[in-house]
XYZ file of C-alpha atoms in Angstrom:
737
model
C 45.026 16.878 14.684
C 44.873 16.797 10.920
C 47.042 19.381 8.922
C 45.295 22.670 7.487
C 47.050 22.525 4.136
C 45.154 23.758 1.375
C 45.623 20.629 -0.877
C 46.350 16.986 0.597
C 47.858 14.455 -1.606
C 48.399 10.651 -1.235
C 46.243 10.328 1.868
C 46.107 6.626 2.400
C 42.628 5.392 3.871
C 40.510 2.387 4.335
C 36.700 2.194 3.704
C 34.751 1.767 6.809
C 31.411 2.196 5.427
C 29.420 4.218 2.649
C 27.205 6.392 4.403
C 25.299 7.976 1.480
C 25.519 7.792 -2.323
C 23.436 9.641 -5.159
C 21.253 7.693 -7.520
C 24.208 7.770 -10.122
C 26.430 6.439 -7.506
C 28.904 9.079 -8.323
C 28.981 11.526 -5.292
C 29.563 9.652 -1.905
C 29.754 10.406 1.868
C 32.175 7.664 3.071
C 33.606 7.044 6.468
C 37.489 6.059 6.122
C 40.303 5.412 8.540
C 43.812 6.417 7.855
C 46.273 3.628 7.266
C 48.967 5.060 9.453
C 49.444 3.755 13.303
C 47.264 6.570 14.526
C 43.965 5.032 12.499
C 42.198 8.365 12.496
C 38.542 8.209 11.417
C 36.869 10.910 9.238
C 34.367 11.484 6.582
C 35.241 11.885 2.943
C 32.779 13.435 0.505
C 33.009 14.011 -3.151
C 32.824 11.968 -6.415
C 34.308 8.721 -6.178
C 34.121 5.281 -8.006
C 32.002 2.283 -6.669
C 33.237 1.426 -3.194
C 33.123 -1.382 -0.754
C 34.227 -1.811 2.894
C 37.502 -2.658 3.366
C 39.019 -1.090 0.112
C 42.166 0.975 0.228
C 42.076 4.480 -1.235
C 44.540 7.094 -2.025
C 42.907 10.507 -1.711
C 43.668 13.840 -2.896
C 41.816 16.851 -1.741
C 41.258 19.532 1.090
C 39.714 19.651 4.451
C 36.465 21.789 4.649
C 34.170 22.760 7.537
C 30.417 22.011 6.741
C 28.058 24.163 8.883
C 25.891 21.054 9.715
C 28.252 18.099 9.598
C 31.468 19.803 10.908
C 35.010 18.759 9.412
C 35.043 16.758 6.158
C 37.666 15.904 3.622
C 36.537 17.257 0.008
C 37.875 14.658 -2.383
C 39.201 15.884 -5.911
C 40.771 12.638 -6.820
C 40.390 9.116 -5.810
C 42.384 6.112 -6.631
C 41.319 2.450 -5.641
C 44.024 -0.154 -4.538
C 43.290 -3.639 -3.334
C 43.516 -3.855 0.507
C 46.669 -5.060 1.979
C 46.013 -5.652 5.518
C 44.083 -8.549 7.074
C 41.534 -6.182 8.378
C 40.915 -4.666 5.157
C 40.774 -7.758 3.065
C 38.087 -9.098 5.531
C 36.098 -6.125 4.994
C 36.652 -6.126 1.311
C 35.488 -9.827 0.970
C 32.503 -9.392 3.253
C 31.271 -6.498 1.334
C 29.368 -8.497 -1.260
C 31.689 -7.944 -4.146
C 32.624 -11.442 -4.504
C 29.654 -13.919 -5.061
C 29.693 -16.792 -2.597
C 31.636 -15.028 0.079
C 29.827 -13.183 2.875
C 31.102 -12.287 6.359
C 31.558 -15.729 7.528
C 33.525 -17.073 4.605
C 35.414 -13.783 4.574
C 36.599 -14.541 8.222
C 37.354 -18.139 7.242
C 39.316 -17.402 4.194
C 41.522 -14.660 5.800
C 42.288 -16.695 8.833
C 43.527 -19.416 6.506
C 45.490 -17.149 4.294
C 45.967 -13.877 6.004
C 47.610 -10.983 3.840
C 48.150 -13.328 0.864
C 44.395 -13.962 0.592
C 43.916 -12.005 -2.504
C 46.934 -13.472 -4.104
C 45.665 -17.100 -3.430
C 42.325 -16.155 -4.925
C 43.991 -14.723 -8.112
C 46.732 -17.646 -8.669
C 45.708 -20.685 -6.454
C 41.862 -20.681 -6.211
C 41.663 -24.401 -5.601
C 43.495 -23.784 -2.355
C 40.091 -22.263 -1.050
C 38.972 -25.956 -0.935
C 40.831 -26.221 2.385
C 38.592 -23.616 3.873
C 35.728 -25.161 6.025
C 32.450 -24.989 4.043
C 33.952 -24.260 0.732
C 33.166 -26.958 -1.836
C 33.313 -27.153 -5.623
C 30.176 -25.175 -6.215
C 31.155 -22.438 -3.915
C 34.613 -22.435 -5.326
C 33.133 -22.035 -8.814
C 30.979 -19.245 -7.826
C 33.916 -17.501 -6.144
C 36.371 -17.787 -9.055
C 33.937 -16.850 -11.659
C 32.963 -13.720 -9.649
C 36.533 -12.834 -9.390
C 37.270 -13.211 -13.088
C 34.114 -10.889 -13.648
C 35.566 -8.229 -11.447
C 38.944 -8.598 -13.269
C 37.340 -8.004 -16.600
C 35.052 -5.011 -15.119
C 38.381 -3.332 -13.855
C 40.109 -4.046 -17.430
C 37.081 -2.247 -19.177
C 36.898 0.437 -16.610
C 40.583 1.495 -17.202
C 39.720 1.421 -20.997
C 36.614 3.628 -20.485
C 38.589 5.812 -18.233
C 40.549 6.934 -21.003
C 37.429 8.368 -22.673
C 36.774 10.511 -19.562
C 33.760 8.426 -18.448
C 33.025 8.133 -14.877
C 32.998 4.989 -12.875
C 29.365 4.915 -12.317
C 28.467 5.237 -16.107
C 31.350 2.872 -16.816
C 29.736 0.069 -14.909
C 26.459 0.571 -16.502
C 28.177 0.355 -19.762
C 29.952 -2.682 -18.837
C 26.742 -4.465 -17.779
C 25.197 -3.612 -21.108
C 28.085 -4.552 -23.640
C 30.398 -6.558 -21.328
C 33.938 -6.852 -22.814
C 32.839 -5.247 -25.989
C 32.277 -1.881 -24.220
C 35.308 -0.034 -25.212
C 34.835 -0.971 -28.905
C 31.204 -0.041 -28.893
C 31.813 3.160 -27.088
C 34.446 4.073 -29.673
C 32.611 3.022 -32.885
C 29.189 4.677 -31.879
C 29.274 6.914 -28.573
C 25.695 8.175 -29.154
C 24.460 4.799 -29.005
C 24.573 5.301 -25.370
C 21.923 7.818 -25.229
C 19.219 5.259 -25.833
C 20.795 2.133 -24.459
C 22.449 3.318 -21.176
C 20.092 4.625 -18.503
C 21.214 8.070 -17.390
C 23.332 8.973 -20.366
C 22.102 11.743 -22.253
C 23.195 13.574 -25.190
C 25.650 15.949 -23.450
C 27.609 13.016 -21.852
C 27.571 10.931 -25.136
C 28.716 14.095 -26.906
C 31.547 14.688 -24.460
C 32.723 11.079 -25.122
C 32.252 11.496 -28.837
C 34.651 14.399 -28.670
C 37.118 12.193 -26.830
C 36.988 9.472 -29.393
C 37.570 12.113 -32.347
C 34.173 13.013 -33.491
C 34.360 16.570 -35.000
C 31.786 19.301 -33.671
C 30.630 19.826 -37.276
C 30.392 16.207 -38.274
C 27.119 15.492 -40.162
C 26.962 12.133 -38.138
C 26.869 14.267 -34.954
C 24.144 16.251 -36.211
C 22.206 13.011 -37.130
C 22.847 11.746 -33.706
C 21.320 14.803 -32.162
C 18.315 14.604 -34.250
C 17.647 10.888 -33.411
C 18.151 11.894 -29.597
C 15.728 14.924 -29.798
C 13.011 12.684 -31.184
C 13.579 9.932 -28.762
C 13.404 12.351 -25.992
C 10.192 13.860 -27.318
C 8.713 10.143 -27.544
C 9.683 9.713 -23.998
C 7.492 12.899 -23.209
C 4.487 11.376 -24.902
C 5.155 12.893 -28.350
C 4.534 10.687 -31.509
C 6.301 13.108 -33.945
C 7.687 16.614 -33.769
C 6.894 19.271 -36.615
C 10.051 19.825 -38.755
C 10.592 23.225 -37.373
C 10.402 22.440 -33.635
C 12.708 19.263 -34.401
C 15.352 21.347 -36.061
C 15.211 24.277 -33.625
C 15.467 21.709 -30.547
C 18.222 19.658 -32.084
C 20.213 22.938 -32.992
C 19.944 23.913 -29.513
C 21.280 20.632 -28.192
C 24.068 20.504 -30.882
C 25.213 24.130 -30.527
C 25.800 24.052 -34.451
C 24.729 25.917 -37.653
C 20.993 25.441 -38.579
C 21.830 24.567 -42.132
C 23.998 21.556 -41.166
C 21.024 20.322 -38.858
C 18.612 20.944 -41.870
C 20.875 19.101 -44.138
C 21.524 16.266 -41.887
C 17.558 15.672 -41.607
C 17.271 15.875 -45.264
C 19.506 12.912 -45.338
C 18.129 10.769 -42.693
C 14.686 11.371 -44.471
C 16.157 10.455 -47.884
C 17.803 7.065 -46.315
C 14.785 6.266 -44.366
C 16.135 6.635 -40.978
C 13.440 9.208 -40.225
C 9.981 9.644 -41.824
C 8.579 12.974 -42.788
C 4.915 12.371 -42.994
C 2.573 14.146 -45.237
C 0.617 17.310 -44.118
C -2.389 16.198 -42.391
C -5.428 18.429 -41.445
C -4.942 19.623 -37.867
C -1.161 19.212 -37.835
C 0.886 22.282 -37.500
C 3.088 21.633 -40.370
C 5.087 18.547 -41.791
C 5.626 16.285 -38.968
C 8.810 14.136 -38.596
C 8.806 10.719 -37.033
C 10.822 7.991 -35.986
C 10.019 5.018 -38.355
C 8.640 2.806 -35.610
C 6.163 5.495 -34.323
C 5.181 6.541 -37.973
C 4.086 2.725 -38.757
C 2.461 2.117 -35.474
C 0.281 5.437 -35.808
C -0.754 4.458 -39.384
C -1.355 0.777 -38.434
C -3.516 1.724 -35.587
C -5.711 3.918 -37.671
C -5.822 1.299 -40.254
C -6.793 -1.462 -37.924
C -9.462 0.258 -36.059
C -10.788 1.314 -39.477
C -10.633 -2.392 -40.766
C -12.047 -3.904 -37.501
C -15.123 -1.381 -37.506
C -15.960 -1.900 -41.185
C -16.914 -5.595 -40.519
C -20.320 -3.931 -39.273
C -22.741 -5.812 -36.995
C -22.111 -8.991 -34.978
C -22.020 -12.213 -37.068
C -25.054 -13.189 -34.979
C -27.126 -10.629 -36.660
C -28.098 -9.062 -33.408
C -30.850 -6.271 -33.863
C -31.697 -3.574 -31.495
C -34.707 -5.537 -30.407
C -33.027 -8.508 -29.165
C -30.182 -6.571 -27.761
C -32.648 -4.663 -25.466
C -34.327 -8.030 -24.599
C -31.030 -9.394 -23.448
C -30.132 -6.215 -21.443
C -33.577 -6.302 -19.840
C -33.022 -10.032 -18.992
C -29.710 -9.413 -17.395
C -31.122 -6.422 -15.410
C -33.792 -8.783 -14.005
C -31.192 -11.648 -13.163
C -28.404 -9.366 -11.766
C -30.550 -6.634 -9.868
C -28.807 -4.074 -11.680
C -30.855 -1.075 -12.683
C -29.011 0.596 -15.801
C -29.772 4.132 -16.445
C -30.159 5.296 -20.129
C -26.285 6.203 -20.789
C -25.602 2.668 -19.397
C -28.033 0.786 -21.587
C -26.486 2.812 -24.439
C -23.083 1.591 -23.618
C -24.336 -1.921 -23.400
C -26.059 -1.649 -26.757
C -23.047 -0.134 -28.405
C -20.706 -2.873 -27.241
C -23.018 -5.673 -28.591
C -23.787 -4.092 -31.791
C -20.699 -2.437 -33.006
C -17.159 -4.092 -33.692
C -15.186 -1.241 -31.982
C -16.678 0.712 -29.053
C -15.069 3.099 -26.465
C -16.930 3.649 -23.199
C -15.520 6.482 -21.043
C -16.479 8.116 -17.842
C -15.416 9.280 -14.217
C -15.539 7.606 -11.010
C -19.050 6.510 -10.119
C -20.597 6.563 -13.488
C -20.743 2.568 -13.680
C -18.183 1.527 -15.940
C -17.312 -1.689 -13.984
C -21.161 -2.500 -13.843
C -21.305 -2.031 -17.527
C -18.349 -4.288 -18.174
C -20.054 -6.969 -16.119
C -22.996 -6.727 -18.143
C -21.139 -6.808 -21.250
C -19.320 -10.037 -20.322
C -22.414 -11.764 -18.885
C -24.505 -11.098 -22.058
C -21.744 -12.175 -24.573
C -21.074 -15.395 -22.690
C -25.038 -15.988 -22.613
C -24.519 -15.828 -26.419
C -21.817 -18.614 -26.496
C -19.025 -15.926 -27.241
C -15.495 -16.248 -25.810
C -14.595 -13.062 -23.895
C -10.974 -11.947 -23.207
C -10.107 -9.407 -20.558
C -7.071 -7.339 -20.462
C -5.646 -4.187 -18.877
C -2.265 -2.382 -19.262
C -0.744 -3.212 -15.846
C -0.895 -5.981 -13.626
C -2.473 -3.821 -10.991
C -5.144 -2.792 -13.428
C -5.654 -6.432 -14.416
C -6.036 -7.577 -10.879
C -8.679 -4.861 -10.199
C -10.579 -5.859 -13.507
C -10.553 -9.553 -12.454
C -11.739 -8.815 -8.840
C -14.514 -6.770 -10.009
C -15.807 -8.752 -12.642
C -15.021 -12.482 -11.216
C -13.303 -13.163 -14.600
C -9.810 -14.030 -15.506
C -8.128 -10.837 -16.580
C -4.277 -10.466 -17.632
C -1.982 -7.743 -18.612
C -2.122 -6.956 -22.465
C 1.513 -8.028 -22.698
C 0.719 -11.401 -21.121
C -2.701 -11.727 -23.267
C -0.392 -11.223 -26.263
C 2.222 -13.671 -25.015
C 5.141 -11.012 -24.783
C 8.743 -12.394 -24.367
C 11.639 -9.989 -23.929
C 13.172 -8.214 -25.381
C 10.382 -7.832 -27.780
C 8.707 -10.705 -29.427
C 4.971 -11.671 -29.145
C 3.198 -14.965 -29.466
C 0.095 -13.327 -30.908
C 0.288 -10.892 -33.900
C -0.856 -10.664 -37.382
C 0.266 -14.224 -38.028
C -1.045 -15.481 -35.129
C -4.319 -14.046 -33.908
C -5.960 -14.398 -30.407
C -8.805 -17.053 -30.463
C -11.592 -15.029 -29.272
C -14.961 -13.390 -30.128
C -14.434 -10.245 -28.050
C -11.589 -8.451 -26.204
C -12.481 -5.760 -23.483
C -9.722 -3.622 -22.528
C -9.969 -1.597 -19.307
C -7.778 1.570 -18.186
C -7.441 2.559 -21.867
C -6.006 6.084 -20.808
C -2.649 4.174 -19.776
C -2.417 2.374 -23.189
C 0.290 4.075 -25.398
C 0.442 4.021 -29.186
C 2.911 1.292 -29.489
C 1.029 -1.300 -27.230
C -2.375 -0.576 -28.888
C -0.825 -1.321 -32.236
C 0.562 -4.730 -30.935
C -2.699 -5.448 -29.472
C -4.771 -4.611 -32.736
C -2.403 -6.743 -34.718
C -3.639 -9.902 -32.839
C -7.395 -9.095 -32.758
C -9.006 -11.509 -35.166
C -11.414 -10.014 -37.812
C -15.136 -10.212 -36.930
C -14.271 -9.883 -33.077
C -15.650 -7.169 -30.791
C -13.358 -4.765 -29.256
C -14.480 -2.762 -26.304
C -12.199 -0.091 -25.087
C -12.971 1.262 -21.452
C -11.386 4.073 -19.731
C -11.529 7.676 -18.151
C -10.347 10.077 -20.826
C -9.788 12.889 -18.120
C -6.886 11.066 -16.376
C -3.420 11.474 -16.985
C -2.256 10.263 -20.449
C -0.111 7.345 -20.907
C 3.549 7.477 -19.836
C 4.531 6.369 -23.434
C 4.072 8.179 -26.707
C 0.485 8.965 -27.785
C -2.980 9.912 -26.047
C -4.955 7.184 -27.645
C -8.163 7.255 -25.827
C -8.626 11.133 -26.613
C -7.414 10.948 -30.111
C -10.011 8.143 -30.901
C -12.756 9.874 -29.292
C -11.970 13.281 -31.019
C -11.851 11.542 -34.434
C -15.702 10.726 -34.070
C -15.225 7.827 -36.244
C -15.511 4.995 -33.511
C -18.897 4.567 -31.504
C -18.106 6.171 -28.269
C -20.358 6.491 -25.234
C -19.625 8.979 -22.570
C -20.935 8.281 -19.179
C -21.622 11.505 -17.202
C -24.591 10.583 -14.561
C -22.852 9.551 -11.155
C -24.089 6.155 -10.381
C -21.886 4.976 -7.282
C -22.114 6.333 -3.658
C -23.526 9.565 -5.278
C -25.166 10.600 -2.063
C -22.687 9.569 0.474
C -19.255 9.880 -1.088
C -17.350 13.359 -1.001
C -14.527 11.617 -3.130
C -16.790 10.885 -6.036
C -18.395 14.532 -5.887
C -15.020 16.194 -5.481
C -13.584 14.065 -8.293
C -16.318 15.466 -10.722
C -16.145 18.967 -9.283
C -12.269 19.153 -9.912
C -12.871 17.800 -13.449
C -15.468 20.423 -14.203
C -13.051 23.152 -12.753
C -14.920 23.428 -9.658
C -13.243 23.839 -6.273
C -13.561 20.666 -4.123
C -15.677 20.912 -1.021
C -13.842 19.624 2.092
C -16.350 19.365 5.019
C -13.876 17.635 7.256
C -16.990 16.159 8.918
C -16.548 13.014 11.097
C -18.543 10.791 8.680
C -16.794 12.069 5.644
C -14.355 10.647 3.229
C -12.574 13.991 1.725
C -10.404 16.226 4.014
C -8.228 19.211 3.479
C -5.643 20.572 6.049
C -4.205 24.052 5.465
C -0.466 23.883 5.825
C 1.250 26.496 3.638
C 4.739 25.859 5.036
C 6.368 22.830 3.144
C 8.007 21.466 6.330
C 4.996 21.859 8.239
C 3.180 20.014 5.739
C 5.636 17.178 5.537
C 5.276 16.769 9.283
C 1.387 16.701 9.027
C 1.552 13.990 6.498
C 3.947 11.872 8.702
C 1.540 12.299 11.586
C -1.433 11.529 9.405
C 0.039 8.382 8.207
C 1.831 7.105 11.109
C -0.829 7.862 13.860
C -3.845 9.932 13.189
C -5.545 7.889 10.132
C -4.812 4.390 11.603
C -6.354 5.573 14.961
C -9.333 7.250 13.672
C -10.207 5.066 10.568
C -8.515 1.749 11.638
C -6.552 1.803 8.375
C -3.266 0.144 8.040
C -0.455 2.538 7.250
C 1.518 0.202 5.037
C -1.230 -1.889 3.332
C -4.077 0.569 3.126
C -2.665 3.937 2.840
C -0.609 5.464 -0.020
C 1.079 8.782 0.002
C 1.083 10.419 -3.627
C 3.192 13.325 -4.504
C 3.262 15.352 -7.823
C 7.017 15.427 -7.770
C 10.335 13.375 -6.539
C 12.161 16.448 -5.276
C 11.361 18.837 -2.586
C 10.578 18.951 1.086
C 7.309 17.099 0.194
C 8.400 15.193 -2.751
C 8.489 11.480 -3.029
C 12.108 11.012 -2.096
C 12.037 13.000 1.223
C 8.714 11.655 2.344
C 10.005 7.796 1.654
C 12.909 8.938 3.873
C 10.889 10.131 6.732
C 7.909 7.544 6.503
C 10.548 4.992 6.316
C 12.248 6.137 9.579
C 8.670 6.445 11.271
C 6.926 3.181 9.929
C 9.840 0.974 9.896
C 11.826 1.989 12.833
C 12.862 -1.630 13.862
C 14.002 -2.592 10.427
C 15.788 0.587 9.753
C 17.907 0.114 12.954
C 19.273 -3.112 11.372
C 21.311 -4.111 8.704
C 20.407 -3.045 5.143
C 21.221 -3.076 1.516
C 21.400 0.614 0.279
C 18.372 2.168 1.387
C 16.240 -0.972 1.942
C 15.696 -2.981 5.322
C 13.496 -5.710 6.305
C 9.802 -4.509 6.699
C 10.300 -1.844 4.021
C 7.462 -1.064 1.495
C 8.885 -1.104 -2.031
C 7.761 -0.851 -5.520
C 8.747 -2.780 -8.787
C 9.767 -0.130 -11.161
C 10.100 -2.064 -14.554
C 8.324 -5.254 -15.829
C 10.099 -8.308 -15.152
C 8.658 -11.005 -17.321
C 11.102 -13.641 -15.649
C 9.907 -13.057 -12.163
C 6.504 -12.116 -13.324
C 6.288 -8.824 -11.357
C 5.414 -5.661 -13.003
C 6.116 -1.988 -12.937
C 4.072 -0.387 -10.098
C 3.610 -3.671 -8.099
C 4.074 -2.951 -4.290
C 5.256 -5.428 -1.654
C 7.253 -5.749 1.529
C 10.960 -6.991 2.049
C 10.619 -10.148 4.270
C 14.232 -11.043 4.428
C 17.680 -9.638 3.446
C 21.185 -10.814 3.276
C 23.729 -8.057 3.326
C 26.699 -10.062 2.697
C 25.158 -11.859 -0.480
C 23.329 -8.685 -1.598
C 20.077 -10.489 -1.823
C 16.620 -9.761 -0.383
C 13.072 -11.178 -0.570
C 9.978 -9.127 -1.192
C 6.296 -10.370 -0.365
C 3.935 -9.350 -3.085
C 0.078 -9.760 -2.205
C -0.516 -11.307 -5.764
C 2.791 -13.306 -6.432
C 4.182 -14.499 -3.035
C 7.632 -14.155 -2.070
C 10.108 -13.080 -4.985
C 13.695 -13.218 -4.759
C 16.083 -10.368 -5.839
C 19.780 -10.922 -6.312
C 22.358 -8.047 -6.274
C 21.616 -6.908 -9.994
C 18.025 -7.329 -9.764
C 17.728 -4.786 -6.552
C 18.056 -1.713 -8.812
C 14.495 -2.418 -10.347
C 13.111 -1.718 -6.732
C 12.317 1.687 -5.034
C 10.825 2.673 -1.598
C 7.080 3.056 -1.812
C 5.942 4.714 1.370
C 5.318 7.382 -1.054
C 4.976 7.359 -4.918
C 4.342 9.736 -7.737
C 0.759 10.317 -9.148
C 2.045 8.917 -12.429
C 3.151 5.632 -10.792
C -0.399 5.257 -8.960
C -2.255 5.029 -12.333
C -4.404 1.771 -12.458
C -4.064 1.246 -8.816
C -6.761 1.880 -6.163
C -6.099 2.299 -2.424
C -8.159 2.487 0.593
C -6.716 5.961 1.433
C -4.720 8.488 -0.272
C -2.787 11.356 1.152
C -1.695 14.053 -1.171
C 0.347 17.218 -0.687
C -0.827 20.162 -2.550
C 1.742 22.908 -2.219
C 2.904 26.205 -4.019
C 6.506 24.553 -4.609
C 4.827 21.895 -6.727
C 3.786 24.790 -9.113
C 4.986 23.184 -12.234
C 3.078 20.151 -11.669
C -0.074 21.806 -10.343
C -2.683 20.480 -13.067
C -6.239 19.693 -13.002
C -5.861 16.236 -14.541
C -2.910 15.407 -12.085
C -5.185 16.158 -9.059
C -8.199 14.347 -10.455
C -6.093 11.293 -11.127
C -4.832 11.317 -7.554
C -8.232 11.773 -5.917
C -9.824 8.965 -7.954
C -7.141 6.615 -6.846
C -8.898 6.359 -3.436
C -11.724 3.983 -2.454
C -12.661 5.274 1.047
C -10.689 8.198 2.199
C -8.810 11.303 0.587
C -6.706 13.757 2.569
C -5.244 16.795 1.046
C -2.258 18.785 2.992
C -1.190 21.987 1.693
C -2.305 25.570 0.547
C -5.774 26.780 -0.731
C -3.844 28.860 -3.432
C -2.038 25.684 -4.505
C -5.239 23.833 -4.694
C -6.868 26.693 -6.769
C -4.154 26.573 -9.073
C -4.350 22.964 -9.784
C -8.246 23.216 -10.229
C -8.051 25.885 -12.538
C -5.037 24.694 -14.743
C -6.594 22.536 -17.470
C -3.854 23.497 -19.888
C -2.363 20.167 -21.074
C 0.991 20.001 -22.510
C -0.130 19.134 -26.109
C 1.327 15.908 -27.471
C 2.155 16.024 -30.969
C -0.078 13.062 -32.583
C -2.013 12.679 -35.723
C -3.818 9.584 -34.758
C -7.286 11.557 -34.823
C -6.562 12.841 -38.420
C -5.262 9.478 -39.554
C -8.593 7.949 -38.393
C -10.635 10.233 -40.113
C -8.596 9.741 -43.221
C -8.741 5.932 -43.014
C -12.588 5.862 -42.543
C -13.361 8.427 -45.158
C -11.144 6.313 -47.890
C -12.883 3.226 -46.621
C -16.428 4.889 -47.117
C -15.313 6.099 -50.663
C -13.946 2.497 -51.441
C -17.428 0.997 -50.758
C -19.759 3.540 -51.817
């Protein structure tokens, strides 16, 4: 039996496996074996550095009894030593820590060198050539990886002096390499916008360790910059001065006068910009320079493009109507009045916005615009903000469509082939899914639009706004300066689709009607208890829907949730659906949370692999020893992910509604529960419902659904694009009057 002492020190163990670790990799549940002759096994829990199988640890802590998991060792301190036994060295090398050494080569190397293995790798690496299968290339890979690990250890030791956790030290090292300690000491607040997961509190704690005083003006400036960056991540283009100072003061916990003084200095030095008061803004706005100039440039660019007047071909309304009539006859489409207005506007105005909900014919209009423009001999460019949206646009029009980034020739970390110096060669640009386009991306696009070309912006203004700063579609519409056609008449499936009908009911603040009829496509199942709702969703996806509608649970169905956390949040649903839908793969070897057969989503744009944020695929192969896997994407084929790339993947059995923007699925299943209270909003529910083509199933409580339908209060974004557009157009009119 283990001792019941309150505090245990110098408990020597070897890591058998890492059972669980949080997203930050700090808190872990680890199975270990004691290093004494008894070789007792137990579970250790607590904050520990990055661990691998076979590592030797010296632990401090105490024994605790968990009501569900029984007796565990609660770790208060963990020191990592290099393994000393042959068994430990084998596990250590086979863990994937050293590139080029998997389980097979770990066994061969240790059989050859025994307990001296690590000393051989360190001091006589050429001796590894004596091991069967190791040639010059593999040796080079092993030695480079070993040296990298040494550098990491050296940097980690240096960063430990600033009280930085192991998990964050690794992220800092990956970003800055050997320069990490120098950068951290000279500018610790830089970490807040360059290292994922490090916010102001952590950077501030590090700053205190390196000697930054609590009332140092530079600390106040860092707090102001951080506050503005955080606000832009939440969609704001600027903050009113009073709001900025109050929020920064709350973060800093310092005197308001110090914050005001620091802000004045930053404005005077040009690090921040205090915009002039504009009609409609609550008070003087304060911007990050990049967002200020983006907002001004977007307003000026739209005004400049629009001011070129009618098309160079001299199209009058009579000829346009004849072209539309001719297209209707040849295509078989029967456009209603609103749709004809949209076509006419796109052909006779330099800048046009076309907005409308599902079933109002936006896609049909885009087809007509393209066909007529091509008939006139114009070159037409089609673009969308995401790969998924571009693919949909291409499929529905039969024409090539690219992401806006690819259209502009984007190259990381931030260069564009096409800009104000090298315009796109085109007569017209049609952009779909405008609601997803943020201010910065629209600015880059407008810089590359040639004078005299037509710009047609299409989107649903009632969907969720862009993830990035701004609300460009609504700001442009509200300005009333750009020709806008709003489509209101339901045109698609109006008689048979409950989805389309209910989407418009939700958008109008009316309760959706779920008839739950056999031939219907919109269902609601009452499950007030979150656990019961979760179990119902699992059954619907894995058994009931595939059986009744012949829809594949992985390729056709998508579970959407408003939140990550909670019983019916994305994280828990992914865990349960993975076990149910990938039982065979889940029982085999995996890398972290991933197993062969898993449904996964790319979470950031990767321009080298040409896979993009939101793309969904399936894991088709996995090599645990090499920490590599392959994902089959429907649009790109098989893509290889090495050890460092895997962090850009998430399980995708369930995803957030925000992540679903720009996608369409055969069927959508959505929990709507009281525990999602803070996220129960009309535009969120509307966006989720409009993602489906054939089937929508809501599971939850009538009360929660009612809250979502009635809650049309938007978290207002601080933007001034509407006012800047009005000013630019007014100044332009005065100039030419």
